[in-house]
């Protein structure tokens, strides 16, 4: 059994984990940087330990400090949230070697899915479709060009160790590929400490569909249906929903079965997500995220399953709560609210001078904001997630508009006006989505 959980994260996800721990009757330990001293997670956890200066590298990514905080406070488990150390297999191993419970998948599963080129091979051996592309990391740019010619341009170059949309390059022809190869390799080396690249066919107007997985230590694994995350800016998700307007029950069944097969192949337990691209009636494995995701609340809203609570149960050695794949009830949408200029997307740090959260049926706000909070410039700009639920998609959209109209934030610029525009777009309202959806809305923006 667990008794005290250290949360190796900050912001809204730290609060989300504290909420689940409280429900489960577990004590909590917050860790924080010097810049996050006044954060809500520090105030709401039972104990808090400062683990270093503002820079994430010196604090939230500092394994020795996080482990020391667990030892000092007598924590017996670590929840990594998302980002930071969540997909760092070495960290998971260290946690376990220190006799702590890791609230996440086995380190081996993190490793196998963390190398994206290897993950593609795992998909193939599990009978899950992938896009044509490299079976192994590319050894030279000549090899890349030969392979790209074989599968046909355009192709997308990706870092094997990549994440967060970083280091990807779409190339239209051999010349562009020759040109992009070395810079992409260097960028990957710098960002991830690993310069391995692979490439795959680039789809022109795909949808991003993903399947939430939960698995316990006793071999039970279930899929909680799909989320559609096609509304992206620079390959980063902005709006997510469940169910997808393009997925019927037959396709859902196929995708859930494929996701379970891929996850089973690496001995996965805990919560994770298998991501697919979908175009012209076909879906293709893209990668698996071996952690809780930002957008997990939309699945919670349509299934009634508390995914973070399930993570705690699984880590404690309890069997999975749900016995089979739940039917999706109603429709849920999540809007990621960032502290940024809604036109230029420049980050907007500063003090929150006014704050009023939307209320009313079908609205959930996951946010670490409070009046007087200073949004630090050092981290991700996500400041709130607005999750709405309706009996059907039109009701969810109406509630989303109502929530945004009554969300009061003063002192920092936010992406709320941009989300409002999305909610009025005819293509959005008709459910006609692809990862190109925002292209038109962003046209005047330089560099996209
Ligand atoms: P990361 O892990 O860095 O977020 P992903 O592999 O998950 O990278 O891809 C992020 C996004 O990039 C996808 O949601 C999609 O919009 C786009 N993308 C990735 N691969 C392809 C592809 N082969 N064709 C078209 N778009 C792609």
GROMACS .gro file of C-alpha atoms and ligand atoms in nm:
model
  475
    1UNK     CA    1   0.000   0.000   0.000
    2UNK     CA    2   0.103   0.360  -0.051
    3UNK     CA    3   0.080   0.627   0.215
    4UNK     CA    4   0.267   0.939   0.102
    5UNK     CA    5   0.307   1.049  -0.258
    6UNK     CA    6   0.570   1.294  -0.379
    7UNK     CA    7   0.458   1.483  -0.687
    8UNK     CA    8   0.753   1.560  -0.910
    9UNK     CA    9   0.579   1.836  -1.100
   10UNK     CA   10   0.415   2.178  -1.078
   11UNK     CA   11   0.115   2.372  -1.207
   12UNK     CA   12  -0.226   2.229  -1.278
   13UNK     CA   13  -0.113   1.867  -1.300
   14UNK     CA   14   0.042   1.881  -0.952
   15UNK     CA   15  -0.298   1.999  -0.822
   16UNK     CA   16  -0.473   1.724  -1.018
   17UNK     CA   17  -0.254   1.460  -0.853
   18UNK     CA   18  -0.305   1.615  -0.508
   19UNK     CA   19  -0.681   1.594  -0.567
   20UNK     CA   20  -0.661   1.223  -0.652
   21UNK     CA   21  -0.434   1.152  -0.354
   22UNK     CA   22  -0.675   1.323  -0.117
   23UNK     CA   23  -0.960   1.112  -0.244
   24UNK     CA   24  -0.749   0.803  -0.202
   25UNK     CA   25  -0.656   0.906   0.153
   26UNK     CA   26  -0.287   0.952   0.068
   27UNK     CA   27  -0.061   1.225   0.207
   28UNK     CA   28   0.119   1.444  -0.046
   29UNK     CA   29   0.458   1.608  -0.083
   30UNK     CA   30   0.506   1.897  -0.324
   31UNK     CA   31   0.843   1.985  -0.467
   32UNK     CA   32   0.903   2.329  -0.611
   33UNK     CA   33   1.162   2.562  -0.755
   34UNK     CA   34   1.246   2.897  -0.600
   35UNK     CA   35   1.025   3.061  -0.865
   36UNK     CA   36   0.727   2.850  -0.756
   37UNK     CA   37   0.741   2.923  -0.383
   38UNK     CA   38   0.399   3.089  -0.390
   39UNK     CA   39   0.236   2.822  -0.603
   40UNK     CA   40  -0.090   2.658  -0.512
   41UNK     CA   41   0.055   2.307  -0.521
   42UNK     CA   42   0.301   2.412  -0.250
   43UNK     CA   43   0.016   2.538  -0.033
   44UNK     CA   44  -0.222   2.249  -0.091
   45UNK     CA   45   0.016   1.957  -0.044
   46UNK     CA   46   0.071   1.829   0.310
   47UNK     CA   47   0.443   1.905   0.287
   48UNK     CA   48   0.659   2.099   0.045
   49UNK     CA   49   1.030   2.096  -0.033
   50UNK     CA   50   1.225   2.349  -0.238
   51UNK     CA   51   1.444   2.157  -0.481
   52UNK     CA   52   1.640   2.431  -0.651
   53UNK     CA   53   1.647   2.752  -0.852
   54UNK     CA   54   1.397   2.858  -1.118
   55UNK     CA   55   1.561   2.682  -1.410
   56UNK     CA   56   1.383   2.348  -1.465
   57UNK     CA   57   1.717   2.180  -1.526
   58UNK     CA   58   1.830   2.275  -1.175
   59UNK     CA   59   1.500   2.186  -1.004
   60UNK     CA   60   1.218   1.983  -1.163
   61UNK     CA   61   1.464   1.791  -1.382
   62UNK     CA   62   1.717   1.743  -1.105
   63UNK     CA   63   1.683   1.375  -1.015
   64UNK     CA   64   1.911   1.389  -0.710
   65UNK     CA   65   1.711   1.676  -0.557
   66UNK     CA   66   1.375   1.509  -0.619
   67UNK     CA   67   1.494   1.183  -0.462
   68UNK     CA   68   1.645   1.369  -0.166
   69UNK     CA   69   1.309   1.543  -0.112
   70UNK     CA   70   1.138   1.202  -0.105
   71UNK     CA   71   1.387   1.071   0.147
   72UNK     CA   72   1.367   1.376   0.375
   73UNK     CA   73   0.988   1.368   0.386
   74UNK     CA   74   0.949   0.992   0.408
   75UNK     CA   75   0.745   0.973   0.088
   76UNK     CA   76   0.698   0.617  -0.037
   77UNK     CA   77   0.586   0.685  -0.394
   78UNK     CA   78   0.653   0.930  -0.679
   79UNK     CA   79   0.401   1.059  -0.933
   80UNK     CA   80   0.578   1.236  -1.219
   81UNK     CA   81   0.279   1.412  -1.384
   82UNK     CA   82   0.353   1.495  -1.749
   83UNK     CA   83   0.659   1.663  -1.902
   84UNK     CA   84   0.975   1.704  -1.692
   85UNK     CA   85   1.085   1.355  -1.578
   86UNK     CA   86   0.763   1.170  -1.665
   87UNK     CA   87   0.910   0.978  -1.958
   88UNK     CA   88   1.261   0.948  -1.825
   89UNK     CA   89   1.319   0.573  -1.781
   90UNK     CA   90   1.638   0.638  -1.584
   91UNK     CA   91   1.443   0.843  -1.329
   92UNK     CA   92   1.181   0.567  -1.298
   93UNK     CA   93   1.463   0.319  -1.233
   94UNK     CA   94   1.627   0.539  -0.971
   95UNK     CA   95   1.292   0.584  -0.795
   96UNK     CA   96   1.249   0.208  -0.779
   97UNK     CA   97   1.610   0.144  -0.676
   98UNK     CA   98   1.557   0.381  -0.385
   99UNK     CA   99   1.275   0.161  -0.265
  100UNK     CA  100   1.002   0.403  -0.372
  101UNK     CA  101   0.694   0.312  -0.574
  102UNK     CA  102   0.692   0.456  -0.924
  103UNK     CA  103   0.343   0.569  -1.022
  104UNK     CA  104   0.386   0.493  -1.387
  105UNK     CA  105   0.470   0.215  -1.629
  106UNK     CA  106   0.770  -0.019  -1.594
  107UNK     CA  107   1.095   0.161  -1.692
  108UNK     CA  108   1.144  -0.095  -1.971
  109UNK     CA  109   0.813   0.005  -2.131
  110UNK     CA  110   0.905   0.375  -2.107
  111UNK     CA  111   1.237   0.300  -2.276
  112UNK     CA  112   1.091   0.091  -2.557
  113UNK     CA  113   0.822   0.345  -2.641
  114UNK     CA  114   1.053   0.644  -2.580
  115UNK     CA  115   1.267   0.549  -2.876
  116UNK     CA  116   1.022   0.630  -3.152
  117UNK     CA  117   1.203   0.431  -3.419
  118UNK     CA  118   1.190   0.127  -3.192
  119UNK     CA  119   0.825   0.200  -3.110
  120UNK     CA  120   0.747   0.178  -3.483
  121UNK     CA  121   0.905  -0.168  -3.491
  122UNK     CA  122   0.702  -0.270  -3.187
  123UNK     CA  123   0.385  -0.156  -3.366
  124UNK     CA  124   0.473  -0.365  -3.671
  125UNK     CA  125   0.534  -0.679  -3.468
  126UNK     CA  126   0.203  -0.622  -3.288
  127UNK     CA  127   0.016  -0.605  -3.619
  128UNK     CA  128  -0.055  -0.232  -3.581
  129UNK     CA  129  -0.036  -0.030  -3.904
  130UNK     CA  130   0.238   0.234  -3.936
  131UNK     CA  131   0.317   0.485  -4.209
  132UNK     CA  132   0.582   0.379  -4.460
  133UNK     CA  133   0.922   0.494  -4.335
  134UNK     CA  134   1.249   0.388  -4.176
  135UNK     CA  135   1.276   0.067  -3.979
  136UNK     CA  136   1.598   0.182  -3.809
  137UNK     CA  137   1.761   0.517  -3.731
  138UNK     CA  138   1.898   0.675  -4.047
  139UNK     CA  139   2.274   0.642  -4.079
  140UNK     CA  140   2.336   0.906  -4.347
  141UNK     CA  141   2.158   1.169  -4.550
  142UNK     CA  142   2.212   0.961  -4.863
  143UNK     CA  143   2.024   0.675  -4.702
  144UNK     CA  144   1.748   0.919  -4.606
  145UNK     CA  145   1.715   1.043  -4.964
  146UNK     CA  146   1.707   0.691  -5.107
  147UNK     CA  147   1.438   0.585  -4.862
  148UNK     CA  148   1.232   0.901  -4.917
  149UNK     CA  149   1.246   0.848  -5.293
  150UNK     CA  150   1.121   0.495  -5.242
  151UNK     CA  151   0.820   0.591  -5.025
  152UNK     CA  152   0.757   0.918  -5.209
  153UNK     CA  153   0.783   1.282  -5.101
  154UNK     CA  154   0.674   1.465  -4.893
  155UNK     CA  155   0.826   1.296  -4.588
  156UNK     CA  156   0.869   1.406  -4.229
  157UNK     CA  157   1.203   1.380  -4.048
  158UNK     CA  158   1.171   1.312  -3.676
  159UNK     CA  159   1.404   1.265  -3.382
  160UNK     CA  160   1.393   0.912  -3.238
  161UNK     CA  161   1.409   1.059  -2.889
  162UNK     CA  162   1.178   1.349  -2.978
  163UNK     CA  163   0.873   1.492  -2.809
  164UNK     CA  164   0.664   1.804  -2.778
  165UNK     CA  165   0.664   1.858  -3.153
  166UNK     CA  166   1.034   1.952  -3.142
  167UNK     CA  167   1.285   1.867  -3.411
  168UNK     CA  168   1.038   1.765  -3.681
  169UNK     CA  169   1.092   1.875  -4.041
  170UNK     CA  170   0.858   1.828  -4.334
  171UNK     CA  171   1.054   1.800  -4.656
  172UNK     CA  172   0.911   1.820  -5.006
  173UNK     CA  173   1.201   1.692  -5.214
  174UNK     CA  174   1.551   1.544  -5.209
  175UNK     CA  175   1.721   1.882  -5.202
  176UNK     CA  176   1.524   1.997  -4.901
  177UNK     CA  177   1.594   1.667  -4.729
  178UNK     CA  178   1.970   1.694  -4.786
  179UNK     CA  179   1.957   2.045  -4.650
  180UNK     CA  180   1.740   1.961  -4.344
  181UNK     CA  181   1.918   1.643  -4.238
  182UNK     CA  182   2.221   1.782  -4.056
  183UNK     CA  183   2.035   2.068  -3.887
  184UNK     CA  184   1.765   1.829  -3.768
  185UNK     CA  185   2.030   1.593  -3.637
  186UNK     CA  186   2.205   1.873  -3.449
  187UNK     CA  187   1.878   2.006  -3.314
  188UNK     CA  188   1.784   1.659  -3.186
  189UNK     CA  189   2.127   1.615  -3.032
  190UNK     CA  190   2.097   1.946  -2.852
  191UNK     CA  191   1.735   1.901  -2.737
  192UNK     CA  192   1.735   1.533  -2.647
  193UNK     CA  193   2.102   1.436  -2.618
  194UNK     CA  194   2.046   1.190  -2.902
  195UNK     CA  195   2.082   1.280  -3.269
  196UNK     CA  196   1.912   0.970  -3.414
  197UNK     CA  197   1.661   1.053  -3.686
  198UNK     CA  198   1.398   0.853  -3.869
  199UNK     CA  199   1.156   0.948  -4.140
  200UNK     CA  200   0.807   0.856  -4.246
  201UNK     CA  201   0.556   0.948  -4.512
  202UNK     CA  202   0.404   1.290  -4.448
  203UNK     CA  203   0.026   1.296  -4.460
  204UNK     CA  204  -0.133   1.603  -4.609
  205UNK     CA  205  -0.450   1.640  -4.401
  206UNK     CA  206  -0.451   1.381  -4.121
  207UNK     CA  207  -0.646   1.382  -3.801
  208UNK     CA  208  -0.466   1.321  -3.474
  209UNK     CA  209  -0.659   1.050  -3.290
  210UNK     CA  210  -0.537   0.884  -2.973
  211UNK     CA  211  -0.653   0.607  -2.744
  212UNK     CA  212  -0.630   0.620  -2.365
  213UNK     CA  213  -0.504   0.298  -2.207
  214UNK     CA  214  -0.521   0.178  -1.848
  215UNK     CA  215  -0.351  -0.144  -1.739
  216UNK     CA  216  -0.295  -0.310  -1.404
  217UNK     CA  217  -0.029  -0.552  -1.284
  218UNK     CA  218  -0.264  -0.850  -1.325
  219UNK     CA  219  -0.287  -0.842  -1.702
  220UNK     CA  220  -0.606  -0.644  -1.734
  221UNK     CA  221  -0.574  -0.371  -1.993
  222UNK     CA  222  -0.857  -0.158  -2.122
  223UNK     CA  223  -0.889   0.123  -2.372
  224UNK     CA  224  -1.106   0.419  -2.274
  225UNK     CA  225  -1.196   0.520  -2.628
  226UNK     CA  226  -1.045   0.794  -2.838
  227UNK     CA  227  -0.966   1.161  -2.815
  228UNK     CA  228  -0.937   1.383  -3.119
  229UNK     CA  229  -0.650   1.631  -3.092
  230UNK     CA  230  -0.632   1.762  -3.448
  231UNK     CA  231  -0.651   2.129  -3.354
  232UNK     CA  232  -0.281   2.207  -3.318
  233UNK     CA  233  -0.045   2.496  -3.360
  234UNK     CA  234   0.309   2.403  -3.456
  235UNK     CA  235   0.231   2.039  -3.379
  236UNK     CA  236   0.115   2.132  -3.028
  237UNK     CA  237  -0.239   2.049  -2.922
  238UNK     CA  238  -0.475   2.335  -2.837
  239UNK     CA  239  -0.821   2.176  -2.831
  240UNK     CA  240  -0.911   1.813  -2.766
  241UNK     CA  241  -1.241   1.632  -2.767
  242UNK     CA  242  -1.400   1.295  -2.714
  243UNK     CA  243  -1.554   1.123  -2.895
  244UNK     CA  244  -1.412   1.216  -3.236
  245UNK     CA  245  -1.663   1.320  -3.501
  246UNK     CA  246  -1.501   1.081  -3.746
  247UNK     CA  247  -1.490   0.766  -3.532
  248UNK     CA  248  -1.781   0.523  -3.538
  249UNK     CA  249  -1.809   0.221  -3.312
  250UNK     CA  250  -1.642  -0.012  -3.565
  251UNK     CA  251  -1.339   0.215  -3.606
  252UNK     CA  252  -1.327   0.273  -3.230
  253UNK     CA  253  -1.310  -0.099  -3.172
  254UNK     CA  254  -1.027  -0.138  -3.424
  255UNK     CA  255  -0.824   0.150  -3.285
  256UNK     CA  256  -0.873   0.039  -2.925
  257UNK     CA  257  -0.765  -0.314  -3.015
  258UNK     CA  258  -0.456  -0.179  -3.196
  259UNK     CA  259  -0.367   0.044  -2.901
  260UNK     CA  260  -0.399  -0.245  -2.657
  261UNK     CA  261  -0.186  -0.469  -2.880
  262UNK     CA  262   0.095  -0.212  -2.898
  263UNK     CA  263   0.084  -0.147  -2.522
  264UNK     CA  264   0.077  -0.518  -2.441
  265UNK     CA  265   0.386  -0.573  -2.654
  266UNK     CA  266   0.595  -0.365  -2.412
  267UNK     CA  267   0.437  -0.502  -2.093
  268UNK     CA  268   0.266  -0.173  -2.025
  269UNK     CA  269   0.093  -0.093  -1.695
  270UNK     CA  270  -0.049   0.234  -1.552
  271UNK     CA  271  -0.200   0.504  -1.776
  272UNK     CA  272  -0.073   0.580  -2.124
  273UNK     CA  273  -0.185   0.693  -2.466
  274UNK     CA  274  -0.134   0.545  -2.809
  275UNK     CA  275  -0.134   0.816  -3.074
  276UNK     CA  276  -0.246   0.760  -3.432
  277UNK     CA  277  -0.274   0.962  -3.747
  278UNK     CA  278  -0.591   0.904  -3.947
  279UNK     CA  279  -0.653   0.991  -4.308
  280UNK     CA  280  -0.887   0.863  -4.581
  281UNK     CA  281  -1.030   0.586  -4.369
  282UNK     CA  282  -0.695   0.447  -4.248
  283UNK     CA  283  -0.521   0.489  -3.916
  284UNK     CA  284  -0.148   0.459  -3.848
  285UNK     CA  285   0.046   0.425  -3.522
  286UNK     CA  286   0.250   0.735  -3.446
  287UNK     CA  287   0.382   0.691  -3.092
  288UNK     CA  288   0.290   0.597  -2.738
  289UNK     CA  289   0.307   0.842  -2.448
  290UNK     CA  290   0.382   0.644  -2.134
  291UNK     CA  291   0.235   0.892  -1.886
  292UNK     CA  292  -0.076   1.089  -1.797
  293UNK     CA  293  -0.156   1.345  -2.066
  294UNK     CA  294  -0.272   1.705  -2.048
  295UNK     CA  295  -0.596   1.613  -2.221
  296UNK     CA  296  -0.694   1.318  -1.999
  297UNK     CA  297  -0.996   1.507  -1.851
  298UNK     CA  298  -1.202   1.478  -2.172
  299UNK     CA  299  -1.185   1.100  -2.139
  300UNK     CA  300  -1.274   1.126  -1.771
  301UNK     CA  301  -1.576   1.336  -1.865
  302UNK     CA  302  -1.718   1.088  -2.116
  303UNK     CA  303  -1.628   0.767  -1.930
  304UNK     CA  304  -1.667   0.865  -1.565
  305UNK     CA  305  -1.330   0.700  -1.491
  306UNK     CA  306  -1.087   0.895  -1.270
  307UNK     CA  307  -0.767   0.817  -1.458
  308UNK     CA  308  -0.526   0.959  -1.199
  309UNK     CA  309  -0.699   0.769  -0.920
  310UNK     CA  310  -0.661   0.453  -1.132
  311UNK     CA  311  -0.288   0.527  -1.163
  312UNK     CA  312  -0.265   0.536  -0.783
  313UNK     CA  313  -0.464   0.212  -0.749
  314UNK     CA  314  -0.251   0.034  -1.007
  315UNK     CA  315   0.073   0.149  -0.842
  316UNK     CA  316  -0.059   0.030  -0.506
  317UNK     CA  317  -0.106  -0.317  -0.655
  318UNK     CA  318  -0.485  -0.298  -0.671
  319UNK     CA  319  -0.674  -0.428  -0.971
  320UNK     CA  320  -0.808  -0.184  -1.229
  321UNK     CA  321  -1.148  -0.038  -1.135
  322UNK     CA  322  -1.329  -0.060  -1.471
  323UNK     CA  323  -1.372  -0.416  -1.600
  324UNK     CA  324  -1.426  -0.344  -1.966
  325UNK     CA  325  -1.412  -0.062  -2.215
  326UNK     CA  326  -1.681   0.187  -2.106
  327UNK     CA  327  -1.927   0.333  -2.356
  328UNK     CA  328  -1.861   0.702  -2.423
  329UNK     CA  329  -2.138   0.913  -2.277
  330UNK     CA  330  -2.210   1.257  -2.424
  331UNK     CA  331  -1.935   1.480  -2.559
  332UNK     CA  332  -1.642   1.657  -2.393
  333UNK     CA  333  -1.410   1.932  -2.517
  334UNK     CA  334  -1.094   2.069  -2.358
  335UNK     CA  335  -0.951   2.413  -2.433
  336UNK     CA  336  -0.593   2.476  -2.327
  337UNK     CA  337  -0.566   2.831  -2.198
  338UNK     CA  338  -0.212   2.966  -2.221
  339UNK     CA  339  -0.067   3.286  -2.082
  340UNK     CA  340   0.019   3.431  -2.420
  341UNK     CA  341  -0.078   3.699  -2.663
  342UNK     CA  342  -0.377   3.565  -2.860
  343UNK     CA  343  -0.246   3.717  -3.183
  344UNK     CA  344   0.132   3.685  -3.170
  345UNK     CA  345   0.140   3.386  -2.929
  346UNK     CA  346   0.426   3.552  -2.738
  347UNK     CA  347   0.432   3.428  -2.376
  348UNK     CA  348   0.279   3.672  -2.128
  349UNK     CA  349   0.423   3.636  -1.778
  350UNK     CA  350   0.294   3.866  -1.505
  351UNK     CA  351   0.067   3.895  -1.204
  352UNK     CA  352  -0.294   3.779  -1.215
  353UNK     CA  353  -0.483   4.086  -1.095
  354UNK     CA  354  -0.835   3.956  -1.138
  355UNK     CA  355  -0.972   3.606  -1.152
  356UNK     CA  356  -1.315   3.454  -1.184
  357UNK     CA  357  -1.364   3.095  -1.296
  358UNK     CA  358  -1.668   3.001  -1.501
  359UNK     CA  359  -1.939   2.809  -1.319
  360UNK     CA  360  -2.249   2.611  -1.416
  361UNK     CA  361  -2.338   2.266  -1.545
  362UNK     CA  362  -2.087   2.067  -1.746
  363UNK     CA  363  -1.782   2.285  -1.674
  364UNK     CA  364  -1.457   2.174  -1.510
  365UNK     CA  365  -1.157   2.402  -1.465
  366UNK     CA  366  -0.816   2.252  -1.393
  367UNK     CA  367  -0.594   2.546  -1.305
  368UNK     CA  368  -0.334   2.656  -1.055
  369UNK     CA  369  -0.420   3.025  -1.085
  370UNK     CA  370  -0.531   3.246  -0.800
  371UNK     CA  371  -0.567   3.621  -0.768
  372UNK     CA  372  -0.225   3.772  -0.703
  373UNK     CA  373  -0.040   3.472  -0.852
  374UNK     CA  374   0.265   3.564  -1.055
  375UNK     CA  375   0.287   3.356  -1.375
  376UNK     CA  376   0.660   3.279  -1.394
  377UNK     CA  377   0.837   3.310  -1.728
  378UNK     CA  378   1.040   2.991  -1.681
  379UNK     CA  379   0.794   2.716  -1.766
  380UNK     CA  380   0.520   2.606  -2.000
  381UNK     CA  381   0.259   2.876  -2.056
  382UNK     CA  382  -0.044   2.656  -1.978
  383UNK     CA  383  -0.241   2.829  -1.703
  384UNK     CA  384  -0.582   2.664  -1.718
  385UNK     CA  385  -0.774   2.388  -1.888
  386UNK     CA  386  -1.142   2.444  -1.953
  387UNK     CA  387  -1.317   2.110  -1.988
  388UNK     CA  388  -1.681   2.110  -2.086
  389UNK     CA  389  -1.927   1.826  -2.112
  390UNK     CA  390  -2.261   1.820  -2.295
  391UNK     CA  391  -2.514   1.553  -2.382
  392UNK     CA  392  -2.408   1.603  -2.741
  393UNK     CA  393  -2.142   1.804  -2.927
  394UNK     CA  394  -2.358   2.115  -2.990
  395UNK     CA  395  -2.439   2.138  -2.620
  396UNK     CA  396  -2.069   2.096  -2.533
  397UNK     CA  397  -1.984   2.378  -2.777
  398UNK     CA  398  -2.248   2.606  -2.627
  399UNK     CA  399  -2.113   2.537  -2.281
  400UNK     CA  400  -1.758   2.601  -2.400
  401UNK     CA  401  -1.858   2.941  -2.537
  402UNK     CA  402  -2.046   3.025  -2.219
  403UNK     CA  403  -1.746   2.918  -2.008
  404UNK     CA  404  -1.503   3.134  -2.204
  405UNK     CA  405  -1.741   3.431  -2.196
  406UNK     CA  406  -1.752   3.414  -1.816
  407UNK     CA  407  -1.385   3.336  -1.754
  408UNK     CA  408  -1.231   3.648  -1.606
  409UNK     CA  409  -0.851   3.678  -1.603
  410UNK     CA  410  -0.680   4.015  -1.556
  411UNK     CA  411  -0.312   4.105  -1.562
  412UNK     CA  412  -0.189   3.853  -1.818
  413UNK     CA  413  -0.283   3.802  -2.179
  414UNK     CA  414  -0.444   3.469  -2.256
  415UNK     CA  415  -0.541   3.257  -2.554
  416UNK     CA  416  -0.912   3.284  -2.464
  417UNK     CA  417  -0.994   3.518  -2.757
  418UNK     CA  418  -0.827   3.275  -2.996
  419UNK     CA  419  -1.031   2.985  -2.858
  420UNK     CA  420  -1.346   3.192  -2.902
  421UNK     CA  421  -1.266   3.223  -3.272
  422UNK     CA  422  -1.213   2.850  -3.303
  423UNK     CA  423  -1.555   2.787  -3.146
  424UNK     CA  424  -1.719   2.997  -3.420
  425UNK     CA  425  -1.542   2.834  -3.716
  426UNK     CA  426  -1.786   2.657  -3.951
  427UNK     CA  427  -1.541   2.369  -4.005
  428UNK     CA  428  -1.507   2.319  -3.631
  429UNK     CA  429  -1.883   2.328  -3.582
  430UNK     CA  430  -1.926   2.074  -3.861
  431UNK     CA  431  -1.656   1.850  -3.711
  432UNK     CA  432  -1.446   1.881  -4.029
  433UNK     CA  433  -1.104   1.867  -3.868
  434UNK     CA  434  -0.746   1.791  -3.962
  435UNK     CA  435  -0.410   1.895  -3.825
  436UNK     CA  436  -0.424   2.171  -4.092
  437UNK     CA  437  -0.736   2.318  -3.934
  438UNK     CA  438  -0.561   2.624  -3.791
  439UNK     CA  439  -0.363   2.702  -4.108
  440UNK     CA  440  -0.626   2.943  -4.235
  441UNK     CA  441  -0.684   3.110  -3.897
  442UNK     CA  442  -0.312   3.163  -3.858
  443UNK     CA  443  -0.234   3.271  -4.212
  444UNK     CA  444  -0.114   3.622  -4.129
  445UNK     CA  445   0.120   3.482  -3.867
  446UNK     CA  446   0.482   3.477  -3.978
  447UNK     CA  447   0.683   3.156  -3.967
  448UNK     CA  448   0.409   2.892  -3.959
  449LIG     P1  449   0.583   1.482  -3.066
  449LIG     O1  450   0.602   1.357  -2.986
  449LIG     O2  451   0.707   1.563  -3.080
  449LIG     O3  452   0.463   1.562  -3.022
  449LIG     P2  453   0.445   1.339  -3.277
  449LIG     O4  454   0.513   1.230  -3.347
  449LIG     O5  455   0.346   1.304  -3.168
  449LIG     O6  456   0.555   1.437  -3.215
  449LIG     O7  457   0.372   1.434  -3.379
  449LIG     C1  458   0.311   1.555  -3.341
  449LIG     C2  459   0.223   1.608  -3.452
  449LIG     O8  460   0.299   1.624  -3.573
  449LIG     C3  461   0.109   1.517  -3.492
  449LIG     O9  462  -0.003   1.531  -3.409
  449LIG     C4  463   0.082   1.566  -3.634
  449LIG    O10  464   0.010   1.686  -3.634
  449LIG     C5  465   0.221   1.595  -3.687
  449LIG     N1  466   0.276   1.478  -3.758
  449LIG     C6  467   0.358   1.384  -3.709
  449LIG     N2  468   0.388   1.290  -3.800
  449LIG     C7  469   0.321   1.322  -3.913
  449LIG     C8  470   0.309   1.265  -4.044
  449LIG     N3  471   0.373   1.152  -4.077
  449LIG     N4  472   0.229   1.327  -4.134
  449LIG     C9  473   0.164   1.441  -4.101
  449LIG     N5  474   0.172   1.501  -3.981
  449LIG    C10  475   0.249   1.444  -3.887
   0.00000   0.00000   0.00000
